mmCIF file of the C-alpha atoms, coordinates in Angstrom:
data_MODEL
# 
_entry.id   MODEL 
# 
loop_
_atom_site.group_PDB 
_atom_site.id 
_atom_site.type_symbol 
_atom_site.label_atom_id 
_atom_site.label_alt_id 
_atom_site.label_comp_id 
_atom_site.label_asym_id 
_atom_site.label_entity_id 
_atom_site.label_seq_id 
_atom_site.pdbx_PDB_ins_code 
_atom_site.Cartn_x 
_atom_site.Cartn_y 
_atom_site.Cartn_z 
_atom_site.occupancy 
_atom_site.B_iso_or_equiv 
_atom_site.pdbx_formal_charge 
_atom_site.auth_seq_id 
_atom_site.auth_comp_id 
_atom_site.auth_asym_id 
_atom_site.auth_atom_id 
_atom_site.pdbx_PDB_model_num 
ATOM 1  C CA . MET A 1 1  ? 11.232 -11.965 -8.706  1.00 0.00 ? 1  MET A CA 1 
ATOM 2  C CA . ALA A 1 2  ? 10.589 -11.352 -12.294 1.00 0.00 ? 2  ALA A CA 1 
ATOM 3  C CA . ALA A 1 3  ? 9.605  -8.253  -14.037 1.00 0.00 ? 3  ALA A CA 1 
ATOM 4  C CA . PRO A 1 4  ? 6.083  -8.319  -15.627 1.00 0.00 ? 4  PRO A CA 1 
ATOM 5  C CA . SER A 1 5  ? 6.633  -7.402  -18.815 1.00 0.00 ? 5  SER A CA 1 
ATOM 6  C CA . ASP A 1 6  ? 4.313  -3.766  -18.225 1.00 0.00 ? 6  ASP A CA 1 
ATOM 7  C CA . ALA A 1 7  ? 7.186  -2.861  -15.628 1.00 0.00 ? 7  ALA A CA 1 
ATOM 8  C CA . SER A 1 8  ? 10.111 -0.245  -16.323 1.00 0.00 ? 8  SER A CA 1 
ATOM 9  C CA . PRO A 1 9  ? 13.793 -1.003  -16.342 1.00 0.00 ? 9  PRO A CA 1 
ATOM 10 C CA . GLU A 1 10 ? 14.091 1.269   -13.457 1.00 0.00 ? 10 GLU A CA 1 
ATOM 11 C CA . GLU A 1 11 ? 11.367 -0.072  -11.126 1.00 0.00 ? 11 GLU A CA 1 
ATOM 12 C CA . LEU A 1 12 ? 12.393 -3.096  -8.193  1.00 0.00 ? 12 LEU A CA 1 
ATOM 13 C CA . VAL A 1 13 ? 9.308  -6.151  -8.696  1.00 0.00 ? 13 VAL A CA 1 
ATOM 14 C CA . LEU A 1 14 ? 8.469  -8.128  -5.902  1.00 0.00 ? 14 LEU A CA 1 
ATOM 15 C CA . ASP A 1 15 ? 6.109  -10.838 -6.419  1.00 0.00 ? 15 ASP A CA 1 
ATOM 16 C CA . LEU A 1 16 ? 4.779  -12.011 -2.487  1.00 0.00 ? 16 LEU A CA 1 
ATOM 17 C CA . ARG A 1 17 ? 1.915  -13.407 -3.496  1.00 0.00 ? 17 ARG A CA 1 
ATOM 18 C CA . GLY A 1 18 ? 2.147  -17.095 -1.422  1.00 0.00 ? 18 GLY A CA 1 
ATOM 19 C CA . LEU A 1 19 ? 3.904  -15.496 2.213   1.00 0.00 ? 19 LEU A CA 1 
ATOM 20 C CA . GLU A 1 20 ? 2.366  -15.693 5.099   1.00 0.00 ? 20 GLU A CA 1 
ATOM 21 C CA . PRO A 1 21 ? 2.038  -12.107 7.145   1.00 0.00 ? 21 PRO A CA 1 
ATOM 22 C CA . PRO A 1 22 ? 3.812  -10.389 8.091   1.00 0.00 ? 22 PRO A CA 1 
ATOM 23 C CA . GLU A 1 23 ? 6.447  -11.178 5.378   1.00 0.00 ? 23 GLU A CA 1 
ATOM 24 C CA . PRO A 1 24 ? 5.353  -9.391  2.221   1.00 0.00 ? 24 PRO A CA 1 
ATOM 25 C CA . LEU A 1 25 ? 5.067  -6.675  4.573   1.00 0.00 ? 25 LEU A CA 1 
ATOM 26 C CA . LEU A 1 26 ? 8.807  -7.128  5.660   1.00 0.00 ? 26 LEU A CA 1 
ATOM 27 C CA . ARG A 1 27 ? 10.192 -7.632  2.555   1.00 0.00 ? 27 ARG A CA 1 
ATOM 28 C CA . VAL A 1 28 ? 8.421  -4.178  0.890   1.00 0.00 ? 28 VAL A CA 1 
ATOM 29 C CA . PHE A 1 29 ? 10.127 -2.173  3.207   1.00 0.00 ? 29 PHE A CA 1 
ATOM 30 C CA . ALA A 1 30 ? 13.777 -4.252  3.201   1.00 0.00 ? 30 ALA A CA 1 
ATOM 31 C CA . ALA A 1 31 ? 13.214 -3.001  -0.459  1.00 0.00 ? 31 ALA A CA 1 
ATOM 32 C CA . LEU A 1 32 ? 12.463 0.522   -0.328  1.00 0.00 ? 32 LEU A CA 1 
ATOM 33 C CA . ASP A 1 33 ? 15.334 0.613   2.701   1.00 0.00 ? 33 ASP A CA 1 
ATOM 34 C CA . ALA A 1 34 ? 17.434 -0.790  0.143   1.00 0.00 ? 34 ALA A CA 1 
ATOM 35 C CA . ALA A 1 35 ? 17.065 1.094   -2.896  1.00 0.00 ? 35 ALA A CA 1 
ATOM 36 C CA . PRO A 1 36 ? 15.003 4.201   -1.388  1.00 0.00 ? 36 PRO A CA 1 
ATOM 37 C CA . ASP A 1 37 ? 15.197 6.333   -5.132  1.00 0.00 ? 37 ASP A CA 1 
ATOM 38 C CA . ARG A 1 38 ? 13.955 3.122   -7.212  1.00 0.00 ? 38 ARG A CA 1 
ATOM 39 C CA . PRO A 1 39 ? 9.900  2.856   -7.735  1.00 0.00 ? 39 PRO A CA 1 
ATOM 40 C CA . LEU A 1 40 ? 9.072  -0.737  -6.302  1.00 0.00 ? 40 LEU A CA 1 
ATOM 41 C CA . ARG A 1 41 ? 6.048  -2.662  -7.747  1.00 0.00 ? 41 ARG A CA 1 
ATOM 42 C CA . ALA A 1 42 ? 4.831  -5.032  -5.217  1.00 0.00 ? 42 ALA A CA 1 
ATOM 43 C CA . ARG A 1 43 ? 2.271  -7.808  -6.447  1.00 0.00 ? 43 ARG A CA 1 
ATOM 44 C CA . PHE A 1 44 ? 0.205  -9.040  -3.208  1.00 0.00 ? 44 PHE A CA 1 
ATOM 45 C CA . ALA A 1 45 ? -2.320 -12.222 -3.087  1.00 0.00 ? 45 ALA A CA 1 
ATOM 46 C CA . ARG A 1 46 ? -4.649 -9.890  -1.632  1.00 0.00 ? 46 ARG A CA 1 
ATOM 47 C CA . GLU A 1 47 ? -4.839 -6.295  -0.714  1.00 0.00 ? 47 GLU A CA 1 
ATOM 48 C CA . PRO A 1 48 ? -2.365 -5.043  2.077   1.00 0.00 ? 48 PRO A CA 1 
ATOM 49 C CA . PHE A 1 49 ? -4.603 -3.172  4.244   1.00 0.00 ? 49 PHE A CA 1 
ATOM 50 C CA . PRO A 1 50 ? -2.337 -2.427  7.013   1.00 0.00 ? 50 PRO A CA 1 
ATOM 51 C CA . LEU A 1 51 ? 0.920  -0.995  4.482   1.00 0.00 ? 51 LEU A CA 1 
ATOM 52 C CA . TYR A 1 52 ? -1.067 1.704   3.487   1.00 0.00 ? 52 TYR A CA 1 
ATOM 53 C CA . PRO A 1 53 ? -0.811 3.994   6.821   1.00 0.00 ? 53 PRO A CA 1 
ATOM 54 C CA . MET A 1 54 ? 2.759  2.791   7.019   1.00 0.00 ? 54 MET A CA 1 
ATOM 55 C CA . LEU A 1 55 ? 3.608  3.733   3.691   1.00 0.00 ? 55 LEU A CA 1 
ATOM 56 C CA . HIS A 1 56 ? 2.477  6.886   3.954   1.00 0.00 ? 56 HIS A CA 1 
ATOM 57 C CA . ALA A 1 57 ? 3.903  7.834   7.781   1.00 0.00 ? 57 ALA A CA 1 
ATOM 58 C CA . GLY A 1 58 ? 7.169  6.881   5.769   1.00 0.00 ? 58 GLY A CA 1 
ATOM 59 C CA . GLY A 1 59 ? 7.224  9.310   3.366   1.00 0.00 ? 59 GLY A CA 1 
ATOM 60 C CA . TRP A 1 60 ? 6.136  7.139   0.495   1.00 0.00 ? 60 TRP A CA 1 
ATOM 61 C CA . THR A 1 61 ? 2.984  7.031   -2.093  1.00 0.00 ? 61 THR A CA 1 
ATOM 62 C CA . HIS A 1 62 ? 1.712  4.273   -3.606  1.00 0.00 ? 62 HIS A CA 1 
ATOM 63 C CA . ARG A 1 63 ? -0.947 3.549   -6.915  1.00 0.00 ? 63 ARG A CA 1 
ATOM 64 C CA . ARG A 1 64 ? -3.206 0.819   -6.665  1.00 0.00 ? 64 ARG A CA 1 
ATOM 65 C CA . LEU A 1 65 ? -2.210 -0.885  -10.203 1.00 0.00 ? 65 LEU A CA 1 
ATOM 66 C CA . ALA A 1 66 ? -5.235 -3.056  -11.937 1.00 0.00 ? 66 ALA A CA 1 
ATOM 67 C CA . ARG A 1 67 ? -4.631 -6.518  -12.433 1.00 0.00 ? 67 ARG A CA 1 
ATOM 68 C CA . CYS A 1 68 ? -7.387 -9.111  -14.108 1.00 0.00 ? 68 CYS A CA 1 
ATOM 69 C CA . ASP A 1 69 ? -5.539 -12.121 -12.520 1.00 0.00 ? 69 ASP A CA 1 
ATOM 70 C CA . GLY A 1 70 ? -7.364 -11.094 -8.702  1.00 0.00 ? 70 GLY A CA 1 
ATOM 71 C CA . CYS A 1 71 ? -4.230 -10.484 -7.169  1.00 0.00 ? 71 CYS A CA 1 
ATOM 72 C CA . VAL A 1 72 ? -3.337 -6.439  -6.226  1.00 0.00 ? 72 VAL A CA 1 
ATOM 73 C CA . GLU A 1 73 ? -0.427 -4.908  -7.626  1.00 0.00 ? 73 GLU A CA 1 
ATOM 74 C CA . ILE A 1 74 ? 1.143  -1.644  -5.676  1.00 0.00 ? 74 ILE A CA 1 
ATOM 75 C CA . LEU A 1 75 ? 3.532  0.992   -7.651  1.00 0.00 ? 75 LEU A CA 1 
ATOM 76 C CA . ILE A 1 76 ? 5.417  2.339   -4.231  1.00 0.00 ? 76 ILE A CA 1 
ATOM 77 C CA . THR A 1 77 ? 7.505  5.675   -4.660  1.00 0.00 ? 77 THR A CA 1 
ATOM 78 C CA . ARG A 1 78 ? 9.409  8.073   -2.476  1.00 0.00 ? 78 ARG A CA 1 
ATOM 79 C CA . ARG A 1 79 ? 6.588  11.204  -2.042  1.00 0.00 ? 79 ARG A CA 1 
ATOM 80 C CA . VAL A 1 80 ? 7.816  14.099  -3.942  1.00 0.00 ? 80 VAL A CA 1 
# 
């Protein structure tokens, strides 16, 4: 769970590539439950489409971050 160089020090970072569904989503929500006030940067092997409506329903916002290596990175924060 090493932080990429562009992650801020207050962010939690999860590298979820290589995990089979539903494990990535379970780990995202476990991390959000454990530290709800910290931003979460999650890296996925592919676009996590089922995650987006779940985040919205739970009061979270997300921003997709550009990656040149083909994976998808999402920054998740509590909706203000």
